[in-house]
Short mmCIF file of C-alpha atoms and ligand atoms in Angstrom, two decimals:
data_model
loop_
_atom_site.label_atom_id
_atom_site.label_comp_id
_atom_site.label_asym_id
_atom_site.label_seq_id
_atom_site.Cartn_x
_atom_site.Cartn_y
_atom_site.Cartn_z
CA MET A 1 -50.67 8.05 49.06
CA THR A 2 -50.20 4.84 47.10
CA GLU A 3 -49.33 1.82 49.18
CA VAL A 4 -45.73 0.75 48.99
CA ASP A 5 -45.49 -2.36 46.94
CA LEU A 6 -42.00 -3.35 47.44
CA ALA A 7 -39.27 -2.27 50.07
CA LEU A 8 -35.73 -3.11 49.90
CA VAL A 9 -33.99 -2.99 53.30
CA ASN A 10 -30.82 -3.75 55.17
CA GLY A 11 -28.66 -2.99 52.15
CA ARG A 12 -25.92 -0.69 51.08
CA LEU A 13 -27.46 1.69 48.60
CA ARG A 14 -25.20 3.45 46.12
CA THR A 15 -27.80 5.91 44.99
CA LEU A 16 -25.74 8.08 42.61
CA ASP A 17 -28.00 10.87 43.90
CA SER A 18 -25.95 13.87 45.30
CA GLN A 19 -28.78 14.74 47.76
CA ARG A 20 -28.24 11.39 49.49
CA PRO A 21 -25.49 9.23 48.17
CA GLN A 22 -25.79 6.54 50.90
CA ALA A 23 -28.83 4.79 52.38
CA THR A 24 -29.85 1.42 53.42
CA ALA A 25 -33.45 1.10 52.19
CA LEU A 26 -35.87 2.29 49.70
CA ALA A 27 -39.65 1.96 49.10
CA ILE A 28 -41.42 1.49 45.68
CA ALA A 29 -45.05 2.14 44.72
CA ALA A 30 -46.53 1.77 41.40
CA GLY A 31 -43.22 1.49 39.53
CA THR A 32 -41.70 4.57 41.21
CA ILE A 33 -39.23 4.97 43.96
CA THR A 34 -41.15 6.73 46.74
CA ALA A 35 -38.60 6.99 49.38
CA VAL A 36 -34.95 6.39 50.06
CA GLY A 37 -33.55 6.36 53.56
CA GLY A 38 -32.70 4.23 56.77
CA ASP A 39 -34.40 0.79 57.56
CA ASP A 40 -36.65 2.08 60.16
CA ALA A 41 -38.02 5.04 58.16
CA ILE A 42 -38.63 2.75 55.16
CA ARG A 43 -40.30 -0.05 57.27
CA GLU A 44 -42.68 2.70 58.69
CA LEU A 45 -44.00 3.20 55.18
CA CYS A 46 -44.69 -0.48 54.56
CA GLY A 47 -48.30 -1.80 54.72
CA SER A 48 -49.82 -5.27 55.08
CA GLN A 49 -49.45 -5.81 51.13
CA THR A 50 -45.88 -4.61 50.91
CA ARG A 51 -43.26 -7.13 49.94
CA VAL A 52 -40.11 -6.49 52.24
CA ILE A 53 -36.80 -7.85 50.88
CA ASP A 54 -33.90 -8.05 53.16
CA LEU A 55 -30.79 -7.42 51.21
CA ASP A 56 -28.58 -8.76 53.89
CA GLY A 57 -25.84 -6.19 53.21
CA ALA A 58 -25.67 -6.49 49.43
CA THR A 59 -25.31 -3.44 47.47
CA ALA A 60 -28.10 -1.85 45.43
CA THR A 61 -27.37 0.57 42.58
CA PRO A 62 -29.59 2.33 39.94
CA GLY A 63 -30.59 -0.29 37.28
CA LEU A 64 -27.76 -0.92 35.04
CA ILE A 65 -28.29 0.20 31.27
CA ASP A 66 -26.32 -1.06 28.27
CA SER A 67 -26.31 1.82 25.95
CA HIS A 68 -25.45 -0.21 22.82
CA MET A 69 -26.70 -3.64 22.16
CA HIS A 70 -28.41 -5.61 19.47
CA PRO A 71 -30.68 -7.63 21.74
CA PHE A 72 -33.19 -8.75 19.00
CA LYS A 73 -30.73 -9.16 16.08
CA GLY A 74 -28.45 -10.93 18.45
CA ALA A 75 -31.01 -13.20 19.96
CA VAL A 76 -31.88 -14.43 16.49
CA GLY A 77 -28.53 -13.93 14.88
CA ALA A 78 -26.07 -15.28 17.57
CA ARG A 79 -27.04 -19.01 16.90
CA GLY A 80 -24.71 -21.93 16.68
CA ALA A 81 -21.17 -22.15 17.90
CA ASP A 82 -20.10 -19.37 20.27
CA LEU A 83 -16.67 -18.56 18.98
CA LEU A 84 -15.93 -15.48 21.35
CA ASP A 85 -13.39 -17.44 23.21
CA ALA A 86 -11.81 -19.30 20.20
CA HIS A 87 -8.61 -17.32 19.54
CA THR A 88 -6.55 -19.69 17.55
CA LEU A 89 -7.52 -21.40 14.11
CA ASP A 90 -7.43 -24.81 15.87
CA ASP A 91 -9.87 -23.60 18.51
CA VAL A 92 -12.09 -22.36 15.82
CA LEU A 93 -12.02 -25.63 13.70
CA GLY A 94 -12.61 -27.67 16.86
CA ALA A 95 -15.70 -25.67 17.84
CA LEU A 96 -17.04 -25.93 14.31
CA ALA A 97 -16.59 -29.73 14.23
CA ALA A 98 -18.37 -30.02 17.47
CA GLU A 99 -21.20 -27.72 16.20
CA ARG A 100 -21.30 -29.77 12.95
CA ALA A 101 -21.75 -32.91 14.99
CA LYS A 102 -24.86 -31.47 16.53
CA CYS A 103 -26.62 -30.71 13.15
CA ALA A 104 -28.60 -33.03 10.92
CA PRO A 105 -27.18 -33.87 7.50
CA GLY A 106 -27.32 -30.95 5.13
CA GLU A 107 -28.30 -28.60 7.98
CA TRP A 108 -26.48 -25.16 8.10
CA VAL A 109 -23.67 -24.83 10.55
CA GLN A 110 -23.78 -21.48 12.21
CA GLY A 111 -21.45 -19.63 14.45
CA TRP A 112 -20.65 -16.20 15.76
CA GLY A 113 -17.85 -14.29 17.42
CA LEU A 114 -15.21 -15.22 15.01
CA ASP A 115 -11.86 -13.44 15.73
CA TYR A 116 -10.11 -11.84 12.64
CA ASN A 117 -6.75 -12.79 14.04
CA VAL A 118 -7.10 -16.48 13.70
CA PHE A 119 -6.70 -15.98 9.89
CA ALA A 120 -3.38 -14.29 10.10
CA GLN A 121 -1.57 -17.23 8.44
CA THR A 122 -4.20 -18.59 6.01
CA GLY A 123 -6.26 -15.48 4.95
CA ILE A 124 -9.97 -15.44 5.33
CA SER A 125 -11.25 -18.20 3.06
CA SER A 126 -14.05 -20.88 2.80
CA THR A 127 -11.37 -23.59 2.17
CA VAL A 128 -10.07 -23.14 5.74
CA ILE A 129 -13.38 -24.25 7.31
CA ASP A 130 -14.83 -26.61 4.69
CA ASP A 131 -13.39 -29.66 6.18
CA ALA A 132 -14.33 -28.82 9.66
CA VAL A 133 -17.95 -28.39 8.76
CA GLY A 134 -17.83 -31.58 6.77
CA GLY A 135 -18.69 -29.85 3.37
CA ALA A 136 -21.94 -28.66 4.94
CA PRO A 137 -23.28 -25.00 4.26
CA ALA A 138 -21.84 -22.76 6.95
CA ALA A 139 -22.29 -19.14 7.84
CA LEU A 140 -19.99 -17.77 10.55
CA THR A 141 -20.19 -14.27 11.58
CA PHE A 142 -17.18 -12.29 12.77
CA MET A 143 -17.18 -10.89 16.29
CA ASP A 144 -18.27 -7.42 15.12
CA PHE A 145 -21.17 -8.67 12.87
CA HIS A 146 -19.78 -6.64 10.00
CA THR A 147 -18.18 -9.59 8.18
CA LEU A 148 -19.43 -13.20 7.35
CA LEU A 149 -17.40 -16.20 6.26
CA ALA A 150 -19.39 -18.68 4.09
CA SER A 151 -18.33 -22.16 3.47
CA SER A 152 -18.04 -23.28 -0.31
CA SER A 153 -21.40 -25.05 -0.24
CA ALA A 154 -22.98 -22.06 1.53
CA LEU A 155 -21.71 -19.92 -1.53
CA GLU A 156 -22.98 -22.36 -4.03
CA LEU A 157 -26.49 -22.66 -2.32
CA ALA A 158 -26.71 -18.81 -2.21
CA GLY A 159 -25.62 -18.49 -5.82
CA VAL A 160 -22.72 -16.23 -4.92
CA ASP A 161 -20.11 -16.86 -7.67
CA GLY A 162 -18.43 -13.52 -8.30
CA PRO A 163 -18.21 -9.74 -7.35
CA ARG A 164 -21.44 -7.78 -6.84
CA GLN A 165 -22.24 -4.13 -6.70
CA PHE A 166 -24.02 -2.56 -3.78
CA ALA A 167 -25.50 0.70 -2.83
CA GLU A 168 -23.52 0.73 0.38
CA HIS A 169 -19.83 0.12 0.99
CA ALA A 170 -20.16 -3.70 0.98
CA GLU A 171 -18.13 -6.35 -0.77
CA VAL A 172 -18.06 -9.96 -1.95
CA VAL A 173 -14.31 -10.42 -1.51
CA CYS A 174 -13.02 -12.07 -4.64
CA VAL A 175 -9.60 -13.30 -5.88
CA GLU A 176 -9.34 -13.65 -9.58
CA GLY A 177 -13.10 -13.15 -9.87
CA ARG A 178 -13.84 -16.05 -7.48
CA PRO A 179 -15.45 -15.29 -4.09
CA THR A 180 -13.12 -16.14 -1.17
CA GLY A 181 -16.07 -16.76 1.13
CA GLU A 182 -15.53 -13.38 2.89
CA LEU A 183 -18.62 -11.10 2.81
CA ARG A 184 -18.20 -7.57 4.04
CA GLU A 185 -21.08 -5.64 5.50
CA ASN A 186 -24.74 -6.41 5.71
CA ALA A 187 -25.68 -6.12 1.99
CA ALA A 188 -22.99 -8.77 1.10
CA MET A 189 -23.86 -10.89 4.09
CA ASP A 190 -27.44 -10.98 3.25
CA LEU A 191 -26.65 -12.79 -0.05
CA VAL A 192 -25.96 -15.83 1.87
CA ARG A 193 -28.37 -15.26 4.94
CA VAL A 194 -31.38 -15.36 2.57
CA ALA A 195 -30.43 -18.87 1.63
CA MET A 196 -30.55 -20.12 5.21
CA PRO A 197 -33.80 -21.37 6.78
CA GLU A 198 -35.67 -18.82 8.78
CA PRO A 199 -37.25 -19.29 12.23
CA THR A 200 -41.00 -18.72 12.42
CA PRO A 201 -42.15 -15.42 13.91
CA GLU A 202 -43.33 -17.23 17.15
CA GLN A 203 -39.87 -18.93 17.42
CA GLU A 204 -38.18 -15.52 16.97
CA LEU A 205 -40.43 -13.98 19.64
CA GLN A 206 -39.53 -16.73 22.03
CA MET A 207 -35.80 -16.37 21.36
CA CYS A 208 -36.10 -12.61 22.09
CA ALA A 209 -38.08 -13.02 25.29
CA ALA A 210 -35.58 -15.61 26.48
CA HIS A 211 -32.83 -13.24 25.78
CA LEU A 212 -34.41 -10.37 27.79
CA ARG A 213 -34.54 -12.84 30.71
CA ARG A 214 -30.88 -13.62 30.34
CA LEU A 215 -30.29 -9.76 30.45
CA ALA A 216 -32.23 -9.45 33.77
CA ALA A 217 -30.21 -12.29 35.27
CA VAL A 218 -26.97 -10.24 34.86
CA GLY A 219 -28.58 -7.10 36.49
CA LEU A 220 -29.37 -5.16 33.30
CA THR A 221 -32.55 -3.14 33.52
CA GLY A 222 -32.45 -1.29 30.23
CA THR A 223 -30.91 -1.27 26.88
CA HIS A 224 -30.52 0.99 23.90
CA ALA A 225 -31.17 -1.59 21.17
CA MET A 226 -29.10 -0.53 18.39
CA ASP A 227 -31.12 -1.58 15.28
CA GLY A 228 -34.73 -1.29 14.57
CA THR A 229 -37.51 -1.04 12.02
CA LEU A 230 -41.21 -0.50 12.16
CA GLU A 231 -41.41 -4.31 12.88
CA THR A 232 -39.34 -3.91 15.94
CA LEU A 233 -42.10 -1.81 17.29
CA GLU A 234 -44.59 -4.55 16.78
CA LEU A 235 -42.25 -7.01 18.44
CA LEU A 236 -42.01 -4.67 21.51
CA ARG A 237 -45.78 -4.26 21.68
CA GLU A 238 -46.11 -8.11 21.54
CA LEU A 239 -43.49 -8.66 24.14
CA GLU A 240 -45.03 -5.95 26.29
CA SER A 241 -48.50 -7.22 26.14
CA ARG A 242 -47.43 -10.77 27.11
CA GLY A 243 -45.52 -9.39 30.16
CA GLU A 244 -42.24 -10.41 28.62
CA LEU A 245 -40.71 -7.09 28.39
CA VAL A 246 -38.53 -7.36 31.47
CA THR A 247 -36.03 -4.78 30.13
CA ARG A 248 -36.51 -1.09 29.27
CA ILE A 249 -35.70 -0.54 25.54
CA LEU A 250 -34.86 2.43 23.54
CA THR A 251 -35.01 1.40 19.91
CA PRO A 252 -33.72 3.49 16.94
CA PHE A 253 -34.60 3.10 13.41
CA THR A 254 -31.68 2.21 11.20
CA ILE A 255 -31.20 4.43 8.08
CA GLU A 256 -29.09 2.63 5.45
CA PRO A 257 -27.66 4.58 2.44
CA ASP A 258 -30.36 3.18 0.21
CA THR A 259 -33.20 3.65 2.67
CA PRO A 260 -35.95 5.46 0.51
CA GLU A 261 -36.96 8.94 1.56
CA GLU A 262 -40.56 7.83 1.85
CA MET A 263 -39.23 5.48 4.62
CA TRP A 264 -37.57 8.41 6.40
CA ALA A 265 -41.06 9.88 6.48
CA ALA A 266 -42.66 6.76 7.71
CA TYR A 267 -40.04 6.50 10.54
CA ALA A 268 -40.58 10.26 11.23
CA ARG A 269 -44.35 9.52 11.77
CA ALA A 270 -43.52 6.72 14.17
CA GLY A 271 -41.03 8.85 16.22
CA GLY A 272 -43.41 9.42 19.03
CA GLU A 273 -44.39 5.74 19.44
CA ARG A 274 -43.88 4.16 22.89
CA GLY A 275 -45.08 1.65 25.45
CA ARG A 276 -44.64 1.71 29.08
CA ARG A 277 -41.05 0.24 28.94
CA TRP A 278 -40.06 1.26 25.40
CA ARG A 279 -39.89 4.10 22.95
CA ALA A 280 -38.72 5.07 19.49
CA GLY A 281 -37.61 8.50 18.51
CA VAL A 282 -34.08 7.62 17.61
CA ALA A 283 -32.38 7.42 14.24
CA LYS A 284 -29.22 5.22 13.68
CA PHE A 285 -26.62 5.54 11.06
CA PHE A 286 -23.43 3.99 10.14
CA ILE A 287 -20.80 6.40 8.76
CA ASP A 288 -18.25 3.60 8.36
CA GLY A 289 -17.61 -0.02 9.12
CA VAL A 290 -14.79 -1.51 11.19
CA ILE A 291 -10.98 -1.02 11.44
CA ASP A 292 -10.36 -4.72 11.30
CA SER A 293 -11.64 -5.15 7.75
CA GLY A 294 -10.31 -1.74 6.42
CA THR A 295 -13.87 -0.34 6.33
CA GLY A 296 -13.37 2.09 9.20
CA TRP A 297 -13.13 5.67 7.79
CA LEU A 298 -9.86 7.09 8.61
CA VAL A 299 -8.08 10.55 7.97
CA GLU A 300 -4.89 8.66 6.69
CA PRO A 301 -5.08 5.21 5.06
CA ASP A 302 -4.20 2.22 7.24
CA SER A 303 -1.17 0.17 6.77
CA GLU A 304 -2.92 -1.73 4.01
CA GLY A 305 -4.00 1.25 2.22
CA ASP A 306 -7.61 1.00 3.35
CA GLY A 307 -9.89 3.12 5.27
CA GLN A 308 -10.49 5.94 2.83
CA ALA A 309 -14.23 5.33 2.04
CA SER A 310 -17.34 6.14 4.03
CA PHE A 311 -20.08 3.57 4.40
CA TRP A 312 -22.31 6.17 2.53
CA PRO A 313 -21.17 6.41 -1.24
CA ASP A 314 -22.90 9.81 -1.14
CA VAL A 315 -21.95 11.37 2.26
CA ASP A 316 -24.11 14.28 1.53
CA ARG A 317 -27.13 12.05 1.71
CA TYR A 318 -26.02 11.09 5.19
CA ARG A 319 -25.86 14.69 6.09
CA ARG A 320 -29.26 15.25 4.67
CA ALA A 321 -30.75 12.30 6.54
CA VAL A 322 -29.33 13.40 9.89
CA ALA A 323 -30.72 16.80 9.31
CA PHE A 324 -34.04 15.38 8.39
CA PHE A 325 -34.36 13.48 11.67
CA ALA A 326 -32.72 16.02 13.95
CA SER A 327 -35.19 18.63 12.75
CA ARG A 328 -38.05 16.29 13.72
CA GLY A 329 -36.93 15.93 17.35
CA PHE A 330 -35.09 12.68 16.75
CA GLN A 331 -31.92 11.76 18.59
CA CYS A 332 -29.26 10.82 16.01
CA VAL A 333 -26.87 7.92 16.61
CA THR A 334 -23.84 7.41 14.26
CA HIS A 335 -21.58 4.37 14.33
CA ALA A 336 -18.04 5.76 13.74
CA THR A 337 -15.00 3.62 14.52
CA GLY A 338 -12.37 5.67 12.44
CA ASP A 339 -11.13 9.22 13.23
CA ARG A 340 -12.51 10.47 9.79
CA GLY A 341 -15.95 8.95 10.48
CA VAL A 342 -16.09 10.57 13.91
CA ARG A 343 -15.04 14.03 12.53
CA GLU A 344 -17.72 13.68 9.90
CA ALA A 345 -20.43 12.77 12.36
CA LEU A 346 -19.49 15.72 14.57
CA ASP A 347 -19.49 18.20 11.55
CA THR A 348 -22.97 16.76 10.56
CA TYR A 349 -24.35 17.06 14.03
CA ALA A 350 -23.00 20.73 14.37
CA GLN A 351 -24.79 21.56 11.11
CA ALA A 352 -28.10 19.76 11.87
CA GLY A 353 -28.59 20.98 15.43
CA ALA A 354 -30.77 19.14 18.06
CA ALA A 355 -34.11 19.61 19.54
CA PRO A 356 -34.16 20.96 23.19
CA GLY A 357 -33.01 18.23 25.61
CA VAL A 358 -31.86 15.85 22.85
CA ARG A 359 -28.11 14.88 22.76
CA HIS A 360 -26.82 13.23 19.64
CA ARG A 361 -24.30 10.51 20.09
CA ILE A 362 -21.44 8.72 18.40
CA GLU A 363 -20.85 5.07 18.89
CA HIS A 364 -17.35 3.24 19.22
CA ILE A 365 -14.83 6.06 18.57
CA GLU A 366 -12.07 3.72 18.35
CA THR A 367 -9.62 6.24 17.20
CA LEU A 368 -9.90 9.98 17.33
CA GLN A 369 -7.95 13.10 16.08
CA PRO A 370 -6.86 15.34 19.11
CA SER A 371 -8.57 18.48 17.71
CA ASP A 372 -11.94 16.51 17.52
CA LEU A 373 -11.74 15.39 21.24
CA PRO A 374 -13.12 18.70 22.83
CA ARG A 375 -15.89 18.84 20.35
CA PHE A 376 -17.88 16.20 22.13
CA ALA A 377 -18.26 18.25 25.28
CA ALA A 378 -18.58 21.49 23.30
CA GLN A 379 -21.32 20.18 21.09
CA GLY A 380 -23.05 18.15 23.79
CA VAL A 381 -22.46 14.85 21.92
CA VAL A 382 -22.41 11.72 23.90
CA ALA A 383 -19.37 9.43 23.49
CA SER A 384 -20.83 5.85 23.57
CA MET A 385 -17.85 3.45 24.18
CA GLN A 386 -17.42 -0.18 24.33
CA ALA A 387 -14.16 -0.99 26.29
CA GLN A 388 -14.80 -4.67 25.79
CA HIS A 389 -13.83 -4.37 22.18
CA MET A 390 -10.31 -3.91 23.46
CA MET A 391 -10.21 -7.61 24.20
CA TRP A 392 -8.89 -8.29 20.72
CA LEU A 393 -5.92 -5.86 21.15
CA ASP A 394 -2.57 -7.23 21.98
CA PRO A 395 -0.40 -5.20 24.37
CA GLU A 396 2.54 -5.63 21.91
CA ARG A 397 0.20 -4.42 19.09
CA ARG A 398 0.70 -7.49 16.85
CA ASP A 399 -3.09 -7.96 16.37
CA ASN A 400 -4.85 -7.06 13.11
CA TRP A 401 -6.49 -3.85 14.39
CA SER A 402 -3.25 -2.44 15.86
CA ARG A 403 -1.23 -3.31 12.86
CA ARG A 404 -3.72 -1.62 10.50
CA LEU A 405 -3.68 1.51 12.50
CA GLY A 406 0.04 1.73 13.46
CA ASP A 407 1.54 3.12 16.64
CA GLU A 408 0.69 6.70 16.33
CA ARG A 409 -3.06 6.03 15.97
CA CYS A 410 -2.98 3.22 18.57
CA ASP A 411 -1.84 5.74 21.03
CA ARG A 412 -5.21 7.56 20.46
CA ALA A 413 -7.37 4.37 20.75
CA PHE A 414 -10.48 4.34 22.89
CA LEU A 415 -9.86 7.58 24.62
CA THR A 416 -12.52 7.15 27.25
CA ARG A 417 -10.92 8.84 30.20
CA SER A 418 -9.79 11.88 28.09
CA LEU A 419 -13.36 12.26 26.82
CA LEU A 420 -14.83 12.06 30.30
CA GLU A 421 -12.30 14.56 31.62
CA SER A 422 -12.95 16.86 28.74
CA GLY A 423 -16.57 17.09 30.12
CA ALA A 424 -18.25 14.70 27.61
CA THR A 425 -21.03 12.38 28.76
CA ILE A 426 -19.81 8.80 28.44
CA ALA A 427 -22.26 5.95 27.93
CA LEU A 428 -20.91 2.40 28.29
CA GLY A 429 -22.18 -0.76 26.48
CA SER A 430 -21.23 -4.12 25.17
CA ASP A 431 -22.47 -3.94 21.54
CA TRP A 432 -23.62 -7.65 22.27
CA PRO A 433 -23.39 -9.99 20.42
CA VAL A 434 -19.95 -8.36 19.54
CA ALA A 435 -18.99 -8.71 23.15
CA ARG A 436 -20.62 -10.46 26.05
CA TYR A 437 -23.65 -8.51 27.51
CA ASP A 438 -22.80 -8.89 31.11
CA PRO A 439 -22.46 -5.36 32.63
CA ARG A 440 -20.02 -6.63 35.06
CA GLU A 441 -17.61 -7.53 32.20
CA GLY A 442 -18.41 -4.18 30.66
CA MET A 443 -17.56 -2.16 33.83
CA ALA A 444 -14.44 -4.35 34.37
CA ALA A 445 -13.26 -3.68 30.80
CA ALA A 446 -13.75 0.04 31.16
CA ARG A 447 -11.46 -0.09 34.30
CA LEU A 448 -9.10 -2.73 33.13
CA ARG A 449 -8.89 -2.22 29.23
CA ARG A 450 -8.10 -5.94 29.01
CA PRO A 451 -10.08 -8.99 29.69
CA PRO A 452 -10.39 -9.84 33.50
CA GLY A 453 -7.84 -12.39 34.73
CA HIS A 454 -5.31 -11.66 32.18
CA THR A 455 -2.03 -10.63 33.66
CA ALA A 456 -0.59 -8.79 30.58
CA ARG A 457 -0.38 -5.06 31.04
CA ALA A 458 -3.43 -3.29 29.35
CA PRO A 459 -2.74 -1.41 26.36
CA TYR A 460 -3.26 2.34 26.73
CA ASP A 461 -4.21 1.82 30.39
CA ASP A 462 -3.89 5.56 31.23
CA GLN A 463 -7.33 5.78 29.66
CA ALA A 464 -8.95 3.44 32.34
CA LEU A 465 -11.96 4.50 34.30
CA ASP A 466 -12.16 4.05 38.07
CA GLY A 467 -14.98 1.96 39.60
CA LEU A 468 -17.50 4.88 40.18
CA GLN A 469 -16.97 6.34 36.59
CA ALA A 470 -17.53 2.70 35.12
CA LEU A 471 -20.78 2.43 37.26
CA GLN A 472 -21.76 5.91 36.05
CA GLY A 473 -21.26 4.86 32.39
CA TYR A 474 -24.02 2.13 33.01
CA THR A 475 -26.39 4.36 35.03
CA THR A 476 -26.28 8.10 35.13
CA GLY A 477 -24.35 8.36 31.82
CA ALA A 478 -26.68 6.12 29.98
CA ALA A 479 -29.80 7.60 31.44
CA LEU A 480 -28.73 11.10 30.20
CA THR A 481 -27.98 9.46 26.83
CA GLY A 482 -31.39 8.11 26.68
CA GLY A 483 -32.95 11.37 27.58
CA ASP A 484 -34.04 9.94 30.86
CA GLY A 485 -31.59 11.81 33.14
CA GLU A 486 -34.47 12.98 35.38
CA ARG A 487 -36.08 9.66 35.93
CA LEU A 488 -33.48 7.01 35.66
CA GLY A 489 -29.81 6.40 36.64
CA ARG A 490 -30.41 7.38 40.27
CA LEU A 491 -32.05 5.81 43.34
CA ALA A 492 -34.06 8.80 44.37
CA PRO A 493 -37.70 9.62 45.16
CA GLY A 494 -39.59 10.18 41.90
CA CYS A 495 -37.26 8.03 39.89
CA LEU A 496 -38.46 5.02 37.97
CA ALA A 497 -38.02 1.95 40.09
CA ASP A 498 -35.10 0.19 38.36
CA VAL A 499 -32.63 -1.29 40.76
CA THR A 500 -29.71 -3.77 40.44
CA VAL A 501 -28.43 -5.66 43.59
CA MET A 502 -24.96 -7.33 43.78
CA ALA A 503 -23.49 -9.23 46.63
CA TYR A 504 -20.66 -6.73 46.72
CA ASP A 505 -20.18 -3.14 45.84
CA PRO A 506 -19.31 -2.94 42.07
CA VAL A 507 -17.45 0.17 42.77
CA GLU A 508 -15.17 -1.09 45.45
CA THR A 509 -14.78 -4.62 44.27
CA ASP A 510 -11.55 -5.24 42.36
CA ALA A 511 -12.26 -5.05 38.75
CA ASP A 512 -10.83 -8.56 38.04
CA ALA A 513 -13.08 -10.03 40.60
CA LEU A 514 -16.20 -7.96 39.55
CA VAL A 515 -17.25 -10.60 36.88
CA THR A 516 -17.84 -13.15 39.64
CA THR A 517 -19.75 -10.93 42.00
CA PRO A 518 -23.25 -12.48 42.14
CA VAL A 519 -26.23 -10.45 40.90
CA THR A 520 -28.90 -11.16 43.47
CA LEU A 521 -31.95 -9.02 42.37
CA THR A 522 -33.03 -7.12 39.39
CA VAL A 523 -36.02 -4.87 39.65
CA VAL A 524 -37.53 -3.07 36.51
CA ASP A 525 -40.42 -0.63 36.77
CA GLY A 526 -41.05 -1.98 40.34
CA GLU A 527 -41.42 -5.53 39.00
CA ILE A 528 -38.88 -8.14 40.29
CA VAL A 529 -37.49 -9.60 37.04
CA PHE A 530 -34.63 -11.69 38.43
CA GLY A 531 -33.92 -13.03 41.97
CA GLY A 532 -35.89 -12.08 45.03
ZN1 ZN B 601 -23.46 -2.08 17.28
#
């Protein structure tokens, strides 16, 4: 028998294993959990080379997995001013002026996490930010990363001076033929991004490695990284060979409406690629955009008459692409915020079928038609939900998202509990850098449906999860979603040795206090990647 490398003792183990839900200790050898039990039994297994960590009463859970994140795009894209907490126009302009002060003359001012609601009075326009950035080129990404606001000089440098046509549902927003500075969806955003200076590949790699360390420090042991290309596989190989892959990563290939079919074939050939801590084999699609900009695909138009278009000009091509990948054993992932988008994804999955053991999934599901709700369980489609996205919703429904959807659809917003009770698998995630990646915030949001510490009653809080369900969304649910239900998401002999330790039990800790509960140890694959 392999010698035990690492033993955790004197803890409270919340194993999520029905065979043995509670224990105080576990043993790890060669990246696998070999035993779970009482302190004495586990100490008996330890040899002279075993590292024994006394948890001192802290709670160990299966390693936490964020099922929807953009770790690499975020590590490189979320640069400059962090605007996630800037909820008034004055806050935004103040943060931009401060960021501008840190930049050299002529340097691009960048920022991310912009709130659509701060432009309620002014409209989204370059002229609102031009002074704050001192006339410099500036590119600010909205919180959902689906819209970019460029300053006037950024538009000029990028040569964006009027409307453009795109293969996808993207737009250079113009008034009387002149761009306002608002660029909707990637194809439009890229017009400005290409004019910005690029970090070197080595700098990008360092940014990605540093970000993975940050994930480990908040207790994450795995993520489903929601965008990828063949280059992402190279990045993963390089990170793993340098010992920097401290998070398990499942990486999909993103299929855009204009991705050529030769590329589908190239991705299909790479479907089986994997390392020790990462794998491919997933295809990601967007069927729509976001409710806030009117690009979410809705059964009925929103209050501004938007929401009637798919992200795919030819939806049949989306259906063919899903069928192509599903028939090659891929898991398919579809971003769908609007109820029409969700329905289209469910219809498409039903047609395409899935390889044995593969569950397709739908991301966000911000509003859903009642008749489509039971289809998740019936079809075995995972509901991947991000409760932190509710932080922009006002309980009185005066925010942009709620005004666009109106009361009746708001009543069907983020139906997490109904989906769970219908028998659907729920996977939770942050969608970082859309929301903060800390899983303590993610679990709190699923329980509170509002930011922690706010006193206002949560909107639609009958859909809240309890502490155990929130933890399951980050462990067992996420593991099932990733096709790893046998090996991840539980602390049990034979499972991969991914463990998160917090000072207090994340299930019993009050949701408002959860974010301040220290993470004390993170173990991935038997390796201590944080604390210890
Ligand atoms: Zn996303």
